[in-house]
Coordinates of C-alpha atoms in Angstrom, one line a residue:
X1 CA 0.0 0.0 0.0
X2 CA 1.2 3.5 -0.8
X3 CA 0.3 6.4 1.5
X4 CA 1.2 10.1 1.6
X5 CA 3.7 11.1 4.2
X6 CA 2.2 13.4 6.8
X7 CA 3.3 17.0 6.0
X8 CA 2.9 18.3 9.5
X9 CA 2.6 16.8 13.0
X10 CA 1.0 18.8 15.8
X11 CA 2.8 18.0 19.1
X12 CA 0.5 18.6 22.1
X13 CA 2.4 17.5 25.2
X14 CA 3.1 13.8 24.7
X15 CA 0.4 13.5 22.0
X16 CA 1.4 13.6 18.3
X17 CA -1.4 14.3 15.9
X18 CA -0.3 13.6 12.3
X19 CA -1.9 15.6 9.6
X20 CA -4.2 13.9 7.1
X21 CA -2.5 11.2 4.9
X22 CA -4.2 10.1 1.6
X23 CA -4.2 6.5 0.3
X24 CA -2.4 6.8 -3.0
X25 CA -2.5 3.2 -4.1
X26 CA -4.1 0.2 -2.4
X27 CA -1.7 -2.2 -4.0
X28 CA 1.7 -0.6 -4.6
X29 CA 4.8 -1.7 -6.4
X30 CA 7.4 -1.4 -3.7
X31 CA 9.3 1.5 -5.2
X32 CA 11.0 4.1 -3.0
X33 CA 9.3 7.5 -3.0
X34 CA 10.5 10.5 -0.8
X35 CA 7.0 11.9 -0.7
X36 CA 5.2 8.7 0.2
X37 CA 5.4 5.6 2.4
X38 CA 5.3 2.2 0.6
X39 CA 4.3 -0.6 2.9
X40 CA 4.8 -4.2 1.7
X41 CA 2.1 -6.8 1.8
X42 CA 4.3 -8.9 4.2
X43 CA 4.3 -6.0 6.7
X44 CA 0.6 -5.5 6.4
X45 CA -0.1 -9.2 6.8
X46 CA 2.1 -9.4 9.9
X47 CA -0.1 -6.7 11.6
X48 CA -3.4 -8.3 10.4
X49 CA -2.4 -11.6 12.1
X50 CA -2.1 -9.7 15.4
X51 CA -5.3 -7.8 15.0
X52 CA -9.0 -8.2 16.0
X53 CA -11.8 -6.2 14.4
X54 CA -14.8 -5.5 16.6
X55 CA -18.2 -5.1 14.9
X56 CA -20.9 -3.6 17.2
X57 CA -24.4 -4.5 16.0
X58 CA -27.8 -3.4 16.9
X59 CA -30.7 -4.6 14.7
X60 CA -28.7 -4.0 11.5
X61 CA -29.8 -5.3 8.1
X62 CA -28.4 -8.9 8.0
X63 CA -27.3 -8.4 4.3
X64 CA -25.1 -5.5 5.4
X65 CA -23.6 -7.4 8.3
X66 CA -23.0 -10.4 6.0
X67 CA -21.0 -8.1 3.6
X68 CA -19.0 -6.6 6.4
X69 CA -18.0 -10.0 7.8
X70 CA -16.9 -11.3 4.4
X71 CA -14.9 -8.2 3.7
X72 CA -12.7 -8.3 6.7
X73 CA -9.3 -9.9 5.8
X74 CA -9.0 -13.6 6.8
X75 CA -5.9 -13.0 8.9
X76 CA -7.9 -10.9 11.4
X77 CA -10.1 -12.3 14.1
X78 CA -13.6 -10.9 14.0
X79 CA -15.6 -10.1 17.2
X80 CA -19.3 -9.3 16.8
X81 CA -20.9 -7.7 19.9
X82 CA -24.7 -7.6 19.4
X83 CA -27.3 -5.6 21.3
X84 CA -30.1 -6.6 18.9
X85 CA -33.6 -7.5 19.8
X86 CA -34.2 -10.9 21.5
X87 CA -37.9 -10.6 22.6
X88 CA -40.5 -10.0 19.9
X89 CA -38.1 -11.2 17.3
X90 CA -34.8 -13.0 18.1
X91 CA -32.6 -11.0 15.7
X92 CA -29.5 -12.1 17.7
X93 CA -30.3 -15.8 16.8
X94 CA -30.2 -14.9 13.1
X95 CA -26.9 -12.9 13.5
X96 CA -25.4 -15.9 15.3
X97 CA -26.5 -18.3 12.5
X98 CA -25.0 -15.9 10.0
X99 CA -21.7 -15.9 11.9
X100 CA -21.7 -19.8 12.0
X101 CA -22.5 -19.9 8.3
X102 CA -19.7 -17.5 7.5
X103 CA -17.2 -19.5 9.5
X104 CA -18.4 -22.8 7.8
X105 CA -17.6 -21.3 4.4
X106 CA -14.4 -19.4 5.3
X107 CA -12.9 -21.0 8.4
X108 CA -12.0 -17.5 9.7
X109 CA -11.9 -17.0 13.5
X110 CA -15.1 -15.2 14.6
X111 CA -16.6 -14.6 18.1
X112 CA -20.1 -13.4 18.8
X113 CA -21.7 -12.4 22.1
X114 CA -24.9 -10.6 23.2
X115 CA -24.4 -7.4 25.2
X116 CA -27.3 -8.2 27.5
X117 CA -26.1 -11.7 28.4
X118 CA -26.4 -12.0 32.2
X119 CA -23.3 -14.0 32.3
X120 CA -21.4 -11.1 30.7
X121 CA -22.7 -8.8 33.4
X122 CA -21.7 -11.3 36.1
X123 CA -18.1 -11.4 34.6
X124 CA -17.8 -7.6 34.9
X125 CA -19.2 -7.7 38.4
X126 CA -16.7 -10.4 39.5
X127 CA -13.7 -8.5 38.2
X128 CA -14.9 -5.2 39.8
X129 CA -15.7 -3.3 36.6
X130 CA -19.2 -2.2 37.7
X131 CA -19.1 1.2 35.9
X132 CA -20.3 -0.7 32.8
X133 CA -23.4 -2.2 34.5
X134 CA -26.9 -0.8 34.6
X135 CA -27.4 1.7 37.4
X136 CA -30.5 0.2 38.8
X137 CA -28.7 -3.0 39.4
X138 CA -26.0 -1.2 41.3
X139 CA -28.7 0.6 43.3
X140 CA -30.2 -2.8 44.1
X141 CA -26.8 -4.0 45.4
X142 CA -26.6 -0.9 47.7
X143 CA -30.1 -1.5 48.9
X144 CA -29.2 -5.1 49.7
X145 CA -26.2 -4.0 51.7
X146 CA -28.2 -1.4 53.6
X147 CA -30.9 -4.0 54.3
X148 CA -28.2 -6.4 55.6
X149 CA -27.0 -3.8 58.1
X150 CA -30.4 -2.7 59.3
X151 CA -32.4 -5.9 59.3
X152 CA -29.6 -8.5 59.7
X153 CA -27.7 -10.8 57.4
X154 CA -30.8 -12.8 56.4
X155 CA -32.7 -9.7 55.1
X156 CA -29.6 -8.5 53.2
X157 CA -29.1 -11.9 51.6
X158 CA -32.7 -12.0 50.5
X159 CA -32.6 -8.5 48.9
X160 CA -29.3 -9.4 47.2
X161 CA -30.9 -12.5 45.7
X162 CA -33.6 -10.5 44.1
X163 CA -31.0 -8.2 42.5
X164 CA -28.3 -10.8 41.6
X165 CA -28.7 -10.6 37.8
X166 CA -26.1 -8.1 36.5
X167 CA -26.7 -6.6 33.0
X168 CA -24.4 -4.4 30.9
X169 CA -25.8 -1.0 30.1
X170 CA -27.0 -0.2 26.6
X171 CA -24.6 1.8 24.4
X172 CA -22.1 1.5 21.6
X173 CA -19.2 2.3 23.9
X174 CA -20.1 -0.5 26.2
X175 CA -20.2 -2.9 23.3
X176 CA -16.8 -1.7 22.2
X177 CA -15.3 -2.4 25.7
X178 CA -16.7 -5.9 25.6
X179 CA -15.0 -6.4 22.2
X180 CA -11.7 -5.1 23.6
X181 CA -11.7 -7.6 26.4
X182 CA -12.5 -10.5 24.0
X183 CA -9.6 -9.3 21.8
X184 CA -7.3 -9.2 24.7
X185 CA -8.3 -12.8 25.6
X186 CA -7.1 -13.8 22.2
X187 CA -3.7 -12.1 22.8
X188 CA -4.2 -9.5 20.1
X189 CA -1.9 -6.4 19.9
X190 CA -4.2 -4.3 17.7
X191 CA -7.9 -3.7 18.0
X192 CA -10.0 -2.1 15.3
X193 CA -13.6 -1.1 15.0
X194 CA -15.9 -1.2 12.0
X195 CA -19.6 -0.4 11.8
X196 CA -22.1 -3.0 10.6
X197 CA -24.2 -0.8 8.4
X198 CA -21.8 -0.3 5.5
X199 CA -23.3 -0.8 2.0
X200 CA -19.9 -1.3 0.4
X201 CA -18.1 -4.4 1.6
X202 CA -15.0 -3.4 -0.4
X203 CA -14.7 -0.2 1.7
X204 CA -14.6 -2.2 4.9
X205 CA -11.7 -4.3 3.6
X206 CA -9.9 -1.0 2.8
X207 CA -10.5 0.3 6.3
X208 CA -8.8 -2.7 7.9
X209 CA -5.9 -2.4 5.5
X210 CA -5.6 1.3 6.4
X211 CA -5.5 0.4 10.1
X212 CA -2.6 -2.0 9.4
X213 CA -0.8 0.6 7.3
X214 CA -1.0 3.1 10.2
X215 CA 0.4 0.7 12.7
X216 CA 3.2 -0.2 10.3
X217 CA 4.2 3.5 10.2
X218 CA 4.0 4.0 14.0
X219 CA 7.1 4.4 16.1
X220 CA 5.3 4.1 19.4
X221 CA 3.6 1.1 21.0
X222 CA 0.9 3.6 22.1
X223 CA -0.8 4.6 18.8
X224 CA -4.2 5.1 17.2
X225 CA -5.3 5.1 13.6
X226 CA -8.5 7.1 12.7
X227 CA -10.1 7.1 9.3
X228 CA -11.5 10.1 7.4
X229 CA -14.0 9.1 4.7
X230 CA -13.1 10.7 1.4
X231 CA -16.7 11.1 0.6
X232 CA -20.0 10.4 2.3
X233 CA -22.6 10.1 -0.5
X234 CA -26.1 11.5 -0.1
X235 CA -29.1 11.3 -2.4
X236 CA -30.0 14.8 -3.5
X237 CA -32.8 15.2 -6.1
X238 CA -32.5 11.6 -7.3
X239 CA -28.8 11.9 -7.8
X240 CA -25.8 10.9 -5.6
X241 CA -24.1 13.9 -4.1
X242 CA -20.6 13.0 -2.8
X243 CA -20.4 15.2 0.2
X244 CA -17.0 15.8 1.8
X245 CA -18.0 16.6 5.3
X246 CA -20.8 15.6 7.7
X247 CA -22.4 18.1 10.0
X248 CA -21.4 16.4 13.2
X249 CA -17.8 15.7 12.3
X250 CA -17.3 19.3 10.9
X251 CA -18.5 20.8 14.2
X252 CA -16.7 18.4 16.5
X253 CA -13.4 19.0 14.6
X254 CA -13.8 22.7 14.8
X255 CA -14.0 22.7 18.6
X256 CA -11.3 20.1 19.2
X257 CA -9.0 22.2 17.1
X258 CA -10.0 25.4 19.0
X259 CA -9.2 23.5 22.2
X260 CA -5.6 22.9 21.0
X261 CA -5.3 26.4 19.5
X262 CA -6.2 28.2 22.7
X263 CA -3.7 26.0 24.7
X264 CA -0.8 26.5 22.4
X265 CA -1.5 30.0 21.2
X266 CA -1.2 28.9 17.5
X267 CA -4.3 28.2 15.4
X268 CA -4.5 24.7 14.0
X269 CA -6.9 22.6 11.9
X270 CA -5.0 19.3 12.4
X271 CA -7.9 17.3 13.8
X272 CA -10.3 16.1 11.2
X273 CA -11.4 12.7 12.6
X274 CA -13.2 13.8 15.8
X275 CA -16.1 11.4 15.2
X276 CA -14.3 8.6 13.4
X277 CA -16.3 5.5 14.0
X278 CA -13.8 3.5 12.0
X279 CA -10.7 3.6 14.1
X280 CA -8.1 1.2 15.7
X281 CA -5.6 1.4 18.5
X282 CA -2.9 -0.7 20.0
X283 CA -3.9 -2.9 23.0
X284 CA -1.4 -1.1 25.2
X285 CA -3.1 2.3 24.5
X286 CA -6.6 0.7 24.9
X287 CA -5.5 -0.5 28.3
X288 CA -4.8 3.0 29.8
X289 CA -7.6 5.0 28.3
X290 CA -10.9 6.0 29.9
X291 CA -14.1 5.7 27.8
X292 CA -17.2 7.7 27.7
X293 CA -20.6 6.1 27.3
X294 CA -22.7 5.8 24.2
X295 CA -21.8 7.6 20.9
X296 CA -19.4 10.1 22.5
X297 CA -16.6 7.5 22.7
X298 CA -14.8 8.7 19.5
X299 CA -14.5 12.4 20.4
X300 CA -13.7 11.5 24.0
X301 CA -10.5 9.8 22.8
X302 CA -9.1 13.2 22.0
X303 CA -10.4 14.8 25.1
X304 CA -9.0 12.1 27.4
X305 CA -5.6 12.2 25.7
X306 CA -5.4 16.0 25.7
X307 CA -6.3 16.0 29.4
X308 CA -4.0 13.2 30.4
X309 CA -1.0 13.8 28.2
X310 CA -1.4 17.4 27.1
X311 CA 1.1 20.2 27.8
X312 CA 1.9 20.6 31.5
X313 CA 1.6 24.3 31.5
X314 CA -1.9 24.0 30.0
X315 CA -2.9 21.4 32.5
X316 CA -1.6 23.4 35.4
X317 CA -3.6 26.4 34.2
X318 CA -6.7 24.3 33.8
X319 CA -6.3 23.0 37.4
X320 CA -6.2 26.5 38.7
X321 CA -9.3 27.5 36.8
X322 CA -11.3 24.4 37.5
X323 CA -9.9 23.1 40.8
X324 CA -13.2 22.0 42.1
X325 CA -14.1 20.0 39.0
X326 CA -10.6 18.5 38.8
X327 CA -10.9 17.4 42.4
X328 CA -14.2 15.7 41.8
X329 CA -12.8 13.9 38.8
X330 CA -9.8 12.7 40.8
X331 CA -12.0 11.5 43.7
X332 CA -14.2 9.5 41.2
X333 CA -11.1 8.0 39.6
X334 CA -9.7 6.9 42.9
X335 CA -13.0 5.3 43.8
X336 CA -13.1 3.4 40.5
X337 CA -9.5 2.3 40.9
X338 CA -8.2 4.0 37.8
X339 CA -5.1 5.2 39.6
X340 CA -3.9 1.7 40.4
X341 CA -0.2 0.9 40.0
X342 CA -0.4 -1.0 36.7
X343 CA -2.4 1.7 34.9
X344 CA -0.2 4.5 36.2
X345 CA 2.9 2.7 35.2
X346 CA 1.5 2.3 31.7
X347 CA 0.6 6.0 31.6
X348 CA 4.1 6.9 32.5
X349 CA 5.5 4.7 29.8
X350 CA 3.1 6.2 27.3
X351 CA 4.1 9.8 28.2
X352 CA 7.7 8.9 27.7
X353 CA 7.2 7.0 24.4
X354 CA 4.7 9.5 23.0
X355 CA 1.2 8.7 21.7
X356 CA 0.8 8.8 17.9
X357 CA -2.5 9.5 16.2
X358 CA -2.6 8.8 12.5
X359 CA -5.4 10.2 10.3
X360 CA -5.9 8.5 7.0
X361 CA -8.2 9.5 4.2
X362 CA -9.8 6.5 2.6
X363 CA -9.9 5.8 -1.1
X364 CA -13.4 4.4 -0.9
X365 CA -16.5 6.6 -0.1
X366 CA -18.5 5.6 2.9
X367 CA -22.2 4.7 2.2
X368 CA -24.1 3.6 5.2
X369 CA -27.7 3.4 6.5
X370 CA -29.2 6.7 7.6
X371 CA -30.2 6.8 11.3
X372 CA -32.3 9.9 11.2
X373 CA -32.0 13.5 12.5
X374 CA -32.5 12.5 16.1
X375 CA -29.4 10.3 16.0
X376 CA -27.4 13.1 14.4
X377 CA -28.5 15.6 17.1
X378 CA -27.6 13.1 19.8
X379 CA -24.1 12.7 18.4
X380 CA -23.6 16.4 18.0
X381 CA -24.7 17.5 21.4
X382 CA -22.8 14.6 23.0
X383 CA -19.6 15.6 21.2
X384 CA -19.9 19.2 22.2
X385 CA -20.5 18.3 25.8
X386 CA -17.3 16.3 25.8
X387 CA -15.4 19.4 24.7
X388 CA -17.2 21.6 27.1
X389 CA -16.3 19.4 30.1
X390 CA -12.6 18.9 29.0
X391 CA -10.3 20.0 31.8
X392 CA -8.3 22.1 29.4
X393 CA -11.4 23.9 28.1
X394 CA -11.1 27.5 29.1
X395 CA -13.9 30.1 29.3
X396 CA -13.4 31.3 25.8
X397 CA -13.9 27.8 24.3
X398 CA -16.9 27.2 26.6
X399 CA -18.6 30.4 25.4
X400 CA -18.1 29.3 21.8
X401 CA -19.6 25.8 22.5
X402 CA -22.6 27.3 24.3
X403 CA -23.1 29.7 21.4
X404 CA -23.1 26.7 19.0
X405 CA -25.7 25.0 21.1
X406 CA -27.9 28.1 21.0
X407 CA -28.1 27.5 17.2
X408 CA -29.3 23.9 17.5
X409 CA -33.0 23.7 16.8
X410 CA -33.2 20.4 18.8
X411 CA -32.3 22.2 22.0
X412 CA -34.0 25.5 21.5
X413 CA -37.3 24.3 23.1
X414 CA -35.8 21.6 25.3
X415 CA -34.9 23.7 28.4
X416 CA -34.3 20.6 30.5
X417 CA -31.6 19.3 28.1
X418 CA -30.0 22.8 28.0
X419 CA -29.9 23.0 31.7
X420 CA -27.9 19.8 32.0
X421 CA -25.0 21.2 30.0
X422 CA -23.2 22.9 32.9
X423 CA -23.5 19.9 35.1
X424 CA -21.1 17.0 35.3
X425 CA -20.0 15.2 32.1
X426 CA -21.4 12.0 30.7
X427 CA -20.6 8.8 32.5
X428 CA -16.9 7.9 32.2
X429 CA -15.7 4.4 32.4
X430 CA -12.2 3.6 33.8
X431 CA -9.4 1.9 31.9
X432 CA -9.8 -1.8 30.9
X433 CA -6.2 -2.4 31.8
X434 CA -7.1 -2.9 35.4
X435 CA -9.3 -5.9 34.5
X436 CA -7.9 -9.4 35.1
X437 CA -8.8 -10.8 31.7
X438 CA -8.1 -14.4 32.7
X439 CA -10.6 -14.2 35.6
X440 CA -13.1 -12.3 33.4
X441 CA -13.0 -15.1 30.7
X442 CA -13.2 -17.8 33.3
X443 CA -16.4 -16.4 34.8
X444 CA -17.8 -15.6 31.3
X445 CA -17.3 -19.1 30.0
X446 CA -18.9 -20.6 33.0
X447 CA -22.0 -18.4 33.0
X448 CA -22.5 -17.0 29.4
X449 CA -25.6 -18.1 27.4
X450 CA -24.7 -16.4 24.2
X451 CA -20.9 -16.6 23.7
X452 CA -19.9 -18.4 20.5
X453 CA -16.3 -18.9 19.3
X454 CA -15.5 -20.2 15.8
X455 CA -11.8 -20.9 15.7
X456 CA -9.7 -20.4 12.6
X457 CA -9.5 -23.6 10.6
X458 CA -12.0 -25.5 12.8
X459 CA -14.8 -27.2 11.0
X460 CA -17.3 -26.5 13.8
X461 CA -18.0 -23.6 16.1
X462 CA -17.6 -24.1 19.9
X463 CA -20.5 -23.1 22.1
X464 CA -20.0 -22.8 25.8
X465 CA -22.9 -24.4 27.6
X466 CA -23.9 -22.2 30.5
X467 CA -23.1 -23.2 34.0
X468 CA -20.9 -26.2 33.1
X469 CA -18.1 -24.6 31.0
X470 CA -18.5 -27.5 28.6
X471 CA -18.2 -27.1 24.8
X472 CA -20.4 -28.4 22.0
X473 CA -20.3 -28.0 18.3
X474 CA -22.8 -25.9 16.4
X475 CA -23.6 -25.8 12.7
X476 CA -25.9 -23.4 10.9
X477 CA -29.2 -24.0 9.1
X478 CA -29.2 -20.4 7.9
X479 CA -29.2 -19.5 4.2
X480 CA -26.1 -20.2 2.1
X481 CA -25.3 -17.5 -0.4

């Protein structure tokens, strides 16, 4: 593969944000070029073998999911995390059969699990990562403890029994964290994410190859590759209009760049992938990052890295201006265990090695299902809230963000939504590096009712029978293309 060399790199503390790089040739000839980086197929293949691609799914068109699964290169492991309907119509069952059928035909390694699997919630509970669980379940736990204190051990036990089923909270970010842990259990060094609603399977294949190319160029074990779609086609008056920018990404990028500019004193436009759903990161970087909930996970990558690894002088200034908020965040982090020795050691290593962010413009356009105006507004307001609550965000940037919100029709009449803006930020989940993956998988395998693993080269998929940890084979009666 042949890619442009980045013409400029914005250095923000320990974070290096490389300027946009275009894909010049998907299959290059191996010639030296001072203006471009030629990456051999052997290098790409080496990265792919150490990679897992996580595909979050929620009631997506099965034909689209089928195309996405078939497009991901064979050397990668695929992890499907579904939050699809299981009551009125068991969509997850059809997704699972599709996975089994794909494996029967290709022998590629594929894992699939349902986000609402009680065994999955139990696994998170057992390893102490309760920030990902539904709040009402946590409230039930606290009620059980109080009942135990006030009415004796027996009453506490009874209340606890009523609330013993733990469930993972709804949200894309939560599904991505599940995928990360499954990728770690496979020993993968790189974790990528691809949406399941892509109409062009060939584009998905390019995305994965772009991830691999970015990691081949990286000089740090703490790196991230974020993709910028060359075009995002829309139907306008019965014709395809190849739009360059989406409204959400354009706005998010604007304020992330303003955040950098006000801290450094020099205007920049280096960030253009603020809402990049297609992105990948090294497992070592994934281990030390915090994650926001829902659809704000992508812009929060930048916010977290800027706060944690940005310039010291900017951070010190932010601490003086927002001492109360910073203290609250620190207290919450200590309670969640994010400041434990292992994570802090990794953070120190990352600060010394530097964190690289590659931004690659794809050759293929991105054509996906439309989710509606409400979905766009949710993404936009969530992204702006992430910037507003960034520790490095000064009063000037906050005033600009609030002015932007005044112009959003979706919030003009919703005074309750507007009033929440100056409150605390969205729920933040601590680093996954603190989780004992071995213990997590042991509990998951013994209690999961939905986990399915189809190993590479195996003729049958292995199903873990709940409660016994035993495995049985599964074949598919689903359609064959």
